[in-house]
Structures are given as C-alpha cells and as structure tokens.
mmCIF file of C-alpha atoms (C1' of nucleotides) in Angstrom:
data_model
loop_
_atom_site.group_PDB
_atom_site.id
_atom_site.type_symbol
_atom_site.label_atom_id
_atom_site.label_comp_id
_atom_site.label_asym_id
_atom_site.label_seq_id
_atom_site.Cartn_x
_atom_site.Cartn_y
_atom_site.Cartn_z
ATOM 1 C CA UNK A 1 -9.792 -25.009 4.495
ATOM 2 C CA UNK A 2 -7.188 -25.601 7.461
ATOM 3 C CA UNK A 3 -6.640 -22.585 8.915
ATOM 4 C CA UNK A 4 -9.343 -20.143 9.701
ATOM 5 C CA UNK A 5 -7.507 -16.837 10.139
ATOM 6 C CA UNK A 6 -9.283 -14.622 12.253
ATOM 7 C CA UNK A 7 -9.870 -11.406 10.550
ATOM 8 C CA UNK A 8 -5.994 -10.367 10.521
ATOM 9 C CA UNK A 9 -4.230 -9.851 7.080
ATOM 10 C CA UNK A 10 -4.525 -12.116 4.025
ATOM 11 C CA UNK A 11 -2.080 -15.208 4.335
ATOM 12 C CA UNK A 12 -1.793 -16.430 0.951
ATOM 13 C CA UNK A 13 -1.805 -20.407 0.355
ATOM 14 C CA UNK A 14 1.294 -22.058 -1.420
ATOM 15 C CA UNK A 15 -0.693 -22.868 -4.338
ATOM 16 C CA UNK A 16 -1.935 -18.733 -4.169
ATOM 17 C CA UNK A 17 1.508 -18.316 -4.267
ATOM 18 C CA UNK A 18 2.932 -20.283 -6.577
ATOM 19 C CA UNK A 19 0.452 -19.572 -9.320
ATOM 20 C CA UNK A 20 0.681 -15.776 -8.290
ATOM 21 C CA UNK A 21 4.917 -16.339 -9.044
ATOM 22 C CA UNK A 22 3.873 -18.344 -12.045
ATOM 23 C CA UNK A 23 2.253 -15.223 -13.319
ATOM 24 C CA UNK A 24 5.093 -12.734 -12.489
ATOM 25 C CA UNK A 25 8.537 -14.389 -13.134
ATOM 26 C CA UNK A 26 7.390 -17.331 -16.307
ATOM 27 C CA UNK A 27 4.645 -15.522 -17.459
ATOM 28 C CA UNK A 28 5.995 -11.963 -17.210
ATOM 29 C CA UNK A 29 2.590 -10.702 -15.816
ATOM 30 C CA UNK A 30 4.143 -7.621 -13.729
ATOM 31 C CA UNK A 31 1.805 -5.079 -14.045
ATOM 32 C CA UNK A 32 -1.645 -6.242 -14.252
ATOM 33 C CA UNK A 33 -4.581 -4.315 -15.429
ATOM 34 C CA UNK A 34 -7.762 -4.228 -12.769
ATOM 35 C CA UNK A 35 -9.655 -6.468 -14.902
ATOM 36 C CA UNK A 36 -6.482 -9.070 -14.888
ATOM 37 C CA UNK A 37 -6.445 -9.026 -10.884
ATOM 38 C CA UNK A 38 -10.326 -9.263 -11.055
ATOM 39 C CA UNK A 39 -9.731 -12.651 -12.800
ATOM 40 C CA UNK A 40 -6.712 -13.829 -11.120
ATOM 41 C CA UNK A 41 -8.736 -13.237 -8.150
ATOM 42 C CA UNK A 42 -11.616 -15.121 -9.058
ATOM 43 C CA UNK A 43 -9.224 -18.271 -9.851
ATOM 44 C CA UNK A 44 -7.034 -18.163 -6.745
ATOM 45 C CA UNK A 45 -10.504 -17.764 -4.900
ATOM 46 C CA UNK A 46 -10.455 -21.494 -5.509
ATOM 47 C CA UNK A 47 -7.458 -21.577 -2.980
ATOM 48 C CA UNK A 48 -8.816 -20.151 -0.301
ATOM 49 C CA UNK A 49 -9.344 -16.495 0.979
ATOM 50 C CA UNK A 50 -8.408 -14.109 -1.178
ATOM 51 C CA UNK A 51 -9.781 -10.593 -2.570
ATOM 52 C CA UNK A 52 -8.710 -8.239 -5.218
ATOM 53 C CA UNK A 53 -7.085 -5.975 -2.912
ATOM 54 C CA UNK A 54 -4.834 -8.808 -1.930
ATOM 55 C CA UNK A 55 -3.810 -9.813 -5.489
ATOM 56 C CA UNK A 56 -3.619 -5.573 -6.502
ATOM 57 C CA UNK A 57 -0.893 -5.155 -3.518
ATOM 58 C CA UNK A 58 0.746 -8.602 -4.338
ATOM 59 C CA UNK A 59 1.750 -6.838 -6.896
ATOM 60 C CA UNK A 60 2.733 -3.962 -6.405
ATOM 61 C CA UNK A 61 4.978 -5.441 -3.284
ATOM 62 C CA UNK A 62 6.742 -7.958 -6.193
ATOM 63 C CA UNK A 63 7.931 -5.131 -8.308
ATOM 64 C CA UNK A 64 9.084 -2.599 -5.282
ATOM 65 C CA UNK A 65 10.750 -5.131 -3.685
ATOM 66 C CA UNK A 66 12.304 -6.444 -7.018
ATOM 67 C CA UNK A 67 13.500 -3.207 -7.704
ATOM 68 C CA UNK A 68 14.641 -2.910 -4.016
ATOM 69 C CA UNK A 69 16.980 -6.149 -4.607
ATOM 70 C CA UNK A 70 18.039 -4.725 -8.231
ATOM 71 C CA UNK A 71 18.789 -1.792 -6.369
ATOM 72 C CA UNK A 72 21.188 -2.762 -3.834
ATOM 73 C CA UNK A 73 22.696 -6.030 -6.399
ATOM 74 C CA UNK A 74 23.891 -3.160 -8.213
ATOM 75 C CA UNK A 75 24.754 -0.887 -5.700
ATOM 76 C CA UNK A 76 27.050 -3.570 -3.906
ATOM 77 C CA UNK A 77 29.163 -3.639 -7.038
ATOM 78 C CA UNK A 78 30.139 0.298 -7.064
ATOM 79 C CA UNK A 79 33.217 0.727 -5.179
ATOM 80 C CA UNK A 80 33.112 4.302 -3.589
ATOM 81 C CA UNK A 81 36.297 5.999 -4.644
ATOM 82 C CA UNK B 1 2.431 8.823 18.662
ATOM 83 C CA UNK B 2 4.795 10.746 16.258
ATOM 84 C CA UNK B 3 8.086 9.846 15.789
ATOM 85 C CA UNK B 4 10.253 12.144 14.421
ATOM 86 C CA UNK B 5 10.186 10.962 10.768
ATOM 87 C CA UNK B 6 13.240 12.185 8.404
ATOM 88 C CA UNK B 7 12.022 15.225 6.832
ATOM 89 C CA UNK B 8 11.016 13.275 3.268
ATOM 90 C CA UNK B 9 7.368 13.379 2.970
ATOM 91 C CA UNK B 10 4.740 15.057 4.248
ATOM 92 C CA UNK B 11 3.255 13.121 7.536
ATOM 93 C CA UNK B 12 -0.435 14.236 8.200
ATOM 94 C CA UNK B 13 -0.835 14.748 11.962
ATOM 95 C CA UNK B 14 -4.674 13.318 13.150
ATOM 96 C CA UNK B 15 -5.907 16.652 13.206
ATOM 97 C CA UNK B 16 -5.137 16.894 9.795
ATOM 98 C CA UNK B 17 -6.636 13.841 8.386
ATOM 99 C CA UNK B 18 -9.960 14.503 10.489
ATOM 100 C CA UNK B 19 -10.364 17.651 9.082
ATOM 101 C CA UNK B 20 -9.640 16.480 5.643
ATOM 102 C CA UNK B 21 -12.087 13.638 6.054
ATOM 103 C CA UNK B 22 -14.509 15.915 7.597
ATOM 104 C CA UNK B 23 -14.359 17.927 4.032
ATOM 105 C CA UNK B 24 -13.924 15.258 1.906
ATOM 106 C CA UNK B 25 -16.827 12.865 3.567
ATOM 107 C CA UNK B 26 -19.348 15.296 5.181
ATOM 108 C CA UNK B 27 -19.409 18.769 3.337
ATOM 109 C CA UNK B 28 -18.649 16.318 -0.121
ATOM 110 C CA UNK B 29 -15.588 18.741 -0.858
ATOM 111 C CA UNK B 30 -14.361 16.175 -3.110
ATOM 112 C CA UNK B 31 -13.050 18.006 -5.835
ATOM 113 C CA UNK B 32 -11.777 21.604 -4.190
ATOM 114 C CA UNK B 33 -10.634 24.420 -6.118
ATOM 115 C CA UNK B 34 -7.161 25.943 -6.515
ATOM 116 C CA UNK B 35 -8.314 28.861 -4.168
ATOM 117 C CA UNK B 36 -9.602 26.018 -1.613
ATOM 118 C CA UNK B 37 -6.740 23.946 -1.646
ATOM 119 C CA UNK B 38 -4.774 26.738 -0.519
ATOM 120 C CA UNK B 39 -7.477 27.795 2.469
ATOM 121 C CA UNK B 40 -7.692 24.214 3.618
ATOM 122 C CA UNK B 41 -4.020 24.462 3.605
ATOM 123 C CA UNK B 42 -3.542 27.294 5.574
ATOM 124 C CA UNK B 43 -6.370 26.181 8.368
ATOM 125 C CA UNK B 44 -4.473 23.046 8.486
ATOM 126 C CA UNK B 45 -1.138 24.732 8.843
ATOM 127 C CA UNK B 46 -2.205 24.690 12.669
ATOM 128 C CA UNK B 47 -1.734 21.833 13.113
ATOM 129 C CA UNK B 48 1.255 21.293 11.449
ATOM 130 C CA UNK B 49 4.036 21.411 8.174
ATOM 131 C CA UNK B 50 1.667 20.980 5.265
ATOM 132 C CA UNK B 51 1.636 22.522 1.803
ATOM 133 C CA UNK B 52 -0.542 23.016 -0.912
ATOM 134 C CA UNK B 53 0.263 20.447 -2.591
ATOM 135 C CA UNK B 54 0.381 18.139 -0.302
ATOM 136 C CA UNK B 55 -3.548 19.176 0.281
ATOM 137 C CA UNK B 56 -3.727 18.913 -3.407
ATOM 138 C CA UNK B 57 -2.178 15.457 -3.574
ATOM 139 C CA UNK B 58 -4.497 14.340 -0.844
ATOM 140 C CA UNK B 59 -7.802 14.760 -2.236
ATOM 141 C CA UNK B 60 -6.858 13.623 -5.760
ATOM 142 C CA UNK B 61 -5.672 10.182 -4.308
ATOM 143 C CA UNK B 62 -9.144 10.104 -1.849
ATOM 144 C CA UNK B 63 -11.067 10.370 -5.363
ATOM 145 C CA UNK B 64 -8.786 7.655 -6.853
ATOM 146 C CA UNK B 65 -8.893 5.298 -4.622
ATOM 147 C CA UNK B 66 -12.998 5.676 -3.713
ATOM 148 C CA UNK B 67 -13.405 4.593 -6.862
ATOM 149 C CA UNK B 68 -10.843 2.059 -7.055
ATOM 150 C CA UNK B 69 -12.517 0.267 -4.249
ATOM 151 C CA UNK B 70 -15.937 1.279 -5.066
ATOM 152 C CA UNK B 71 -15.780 0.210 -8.744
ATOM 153 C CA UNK B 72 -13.343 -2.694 -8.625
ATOM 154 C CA UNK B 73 -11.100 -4.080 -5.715
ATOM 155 C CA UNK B 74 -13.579 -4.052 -2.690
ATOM 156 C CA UNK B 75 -16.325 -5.571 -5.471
ATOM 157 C CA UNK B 76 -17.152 -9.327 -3.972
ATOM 158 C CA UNK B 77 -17.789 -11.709 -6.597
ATOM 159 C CA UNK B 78 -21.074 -10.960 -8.049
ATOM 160 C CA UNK B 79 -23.161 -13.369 -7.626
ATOM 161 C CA UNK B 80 -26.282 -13.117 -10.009
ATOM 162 C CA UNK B 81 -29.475 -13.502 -8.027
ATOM 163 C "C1'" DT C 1 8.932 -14.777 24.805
ATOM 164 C "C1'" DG C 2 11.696 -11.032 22.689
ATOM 165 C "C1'" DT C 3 13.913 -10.049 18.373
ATOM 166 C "C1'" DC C 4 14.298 -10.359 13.505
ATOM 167 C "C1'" DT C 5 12.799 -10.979 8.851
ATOM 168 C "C1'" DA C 6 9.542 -11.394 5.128
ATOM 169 C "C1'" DT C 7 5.713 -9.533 3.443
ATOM 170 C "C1'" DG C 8 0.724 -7.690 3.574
ATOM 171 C "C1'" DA C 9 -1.129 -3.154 3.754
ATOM 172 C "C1'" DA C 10 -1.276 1.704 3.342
ATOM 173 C "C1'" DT C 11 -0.494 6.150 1.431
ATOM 174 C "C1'" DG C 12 2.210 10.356 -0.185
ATOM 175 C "C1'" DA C 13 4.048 11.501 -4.432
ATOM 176 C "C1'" DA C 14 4.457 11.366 -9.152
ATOM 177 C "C1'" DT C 15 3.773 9.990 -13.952
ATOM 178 C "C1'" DG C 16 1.052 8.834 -18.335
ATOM 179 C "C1'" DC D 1 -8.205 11.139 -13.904
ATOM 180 C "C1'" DA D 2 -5.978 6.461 -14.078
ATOM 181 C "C1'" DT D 3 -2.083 4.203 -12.897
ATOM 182 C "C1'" DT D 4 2.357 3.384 -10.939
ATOM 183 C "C1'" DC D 5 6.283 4.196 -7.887
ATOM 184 C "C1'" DA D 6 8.610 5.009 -3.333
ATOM 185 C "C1'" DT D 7 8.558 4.517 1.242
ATOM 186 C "C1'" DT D 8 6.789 3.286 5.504
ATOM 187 C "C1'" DC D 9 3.828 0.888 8.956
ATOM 188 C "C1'" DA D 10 2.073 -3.565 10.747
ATOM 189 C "C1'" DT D 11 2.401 -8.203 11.829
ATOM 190 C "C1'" DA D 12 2.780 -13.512 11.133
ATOM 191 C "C1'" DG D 13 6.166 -16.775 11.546
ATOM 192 C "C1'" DA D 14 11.046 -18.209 12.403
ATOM 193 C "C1'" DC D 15 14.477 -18.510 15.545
ATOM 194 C "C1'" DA D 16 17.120 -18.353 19.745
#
DNA sequence: TGTCTATGAATGAATG
DNA sequence: CATTCATTCATAGACA
C-alpha cells in the first residue's frame, strides 16, 4: 500500500480501474445489481481501499458521463438550420 | 452560501433540510401522510420555494437510501467471529 | 500557486 | 418501494 490517503475521497488504483473498465466496456457489466457491487467490491478490496459505495457511484458516473459524451457526439453533428 | 441556481430543481435551503431531518430522525416521521406532506410543506414554505412534491420526493429517497446503506453499501465485509 | 479538467460524491427527480 | 437517471458540488492532479 503506497499511498495512505488521508480520509479524503476514494482514489481508485490502476488495477481498481482497469478491472472496474474490464467489467463495463468487454464485459458489458453497466448496471450492476447490489449483490454484483458487493462482490466486485470484495475482489477489488484486494487492490487497496475500496467500499461498496465507491464501486455503486463508479457506476453510475460511467453511464452519465457515457451518455454525456453520446450526447454531445451526436449533438455536434446537427447543423442548426 | 446560495448561489442563484437556474430555476431547474428544487434547492433545499438549511432551514429546510434541518427541519426535515428533525422529522425524519427525531419525531421518526419517516413515512408521512398525504395530509402531512402538504403541512410540512407549507411550514417549510418559510423558508423558501418548496412544493409538495418536492417534500414528497424527499422523504421517499431518505427511506431509500437508509436502507441502501444500512442493508448493503455502508456493510464492511463481514467478518465471521 | 491559481486555473482547469477529470472524476468521486451527493441528491432531486423520475421510472419500473 | 427498489432502482436508475440527471444534474450539480467537491476536489485530486495536471499544467502553466
């Protein structure tokens, strides 16, 4: 364990990270159930810091803000009359 | 500290979430009535735009998200003694 | 060090 | 009531 965070926010570890995008974008895991962040919590635990709160939000923050970017993508390509 | 905030959604001032609280945590008014909802409503129109739905909106997440945290994302692993 | 951006966190609103 | 969406606040880290 490397850094120590005092008690500020979660700051996920690349390998929470890149198991947590594993899940979303190759596994299509978008919109897990409780008991799926329960688990994926338990196995990212291994990583470091981490509670289901953090995982729950993770989340929810992947599919707002990938409907944010959908969003404006397809907004850029309407041309106002 | 209130910035004006575009007139979307409903912004409860302090007063307003004390007094909720107050009811929700200390007189256990967890579940109110129609006829309540609109009281609390109008006591809390003193301090502020607020409508009875947004009084009704307000307790029904409070009871949703107590038990989210009490039943599953606040839950530390178990560990069995 | 101030500003900016990405993103964790929170919550009002709404849907299933 | 359980779950999800929409929007906003807060802040760690990047950059100048």
């Amino acid at each position: 364990m490397h850094c120590k965070q005092s008690n500020t926010r979660w700051l996920p570890t690349r390998d929470q990270i890149r198991i947590l995008k594993e899940l979303y974008d190759d596994k299509g895991v978008k919109c897990p159930t409780v008991e799926q962040v329960q688990r994926i919590t338990l196995q990212l635990k291994w990583y470091g810091e981490i509670e289901n709160k953090n995982v729950f939000y993770w989340f929810q923050n992947q599919r707002a803000r990938e409907k944010l970017k959908n969003n404006k993508l397809t907004s850029d390509v309407q041309v106002p009359k």
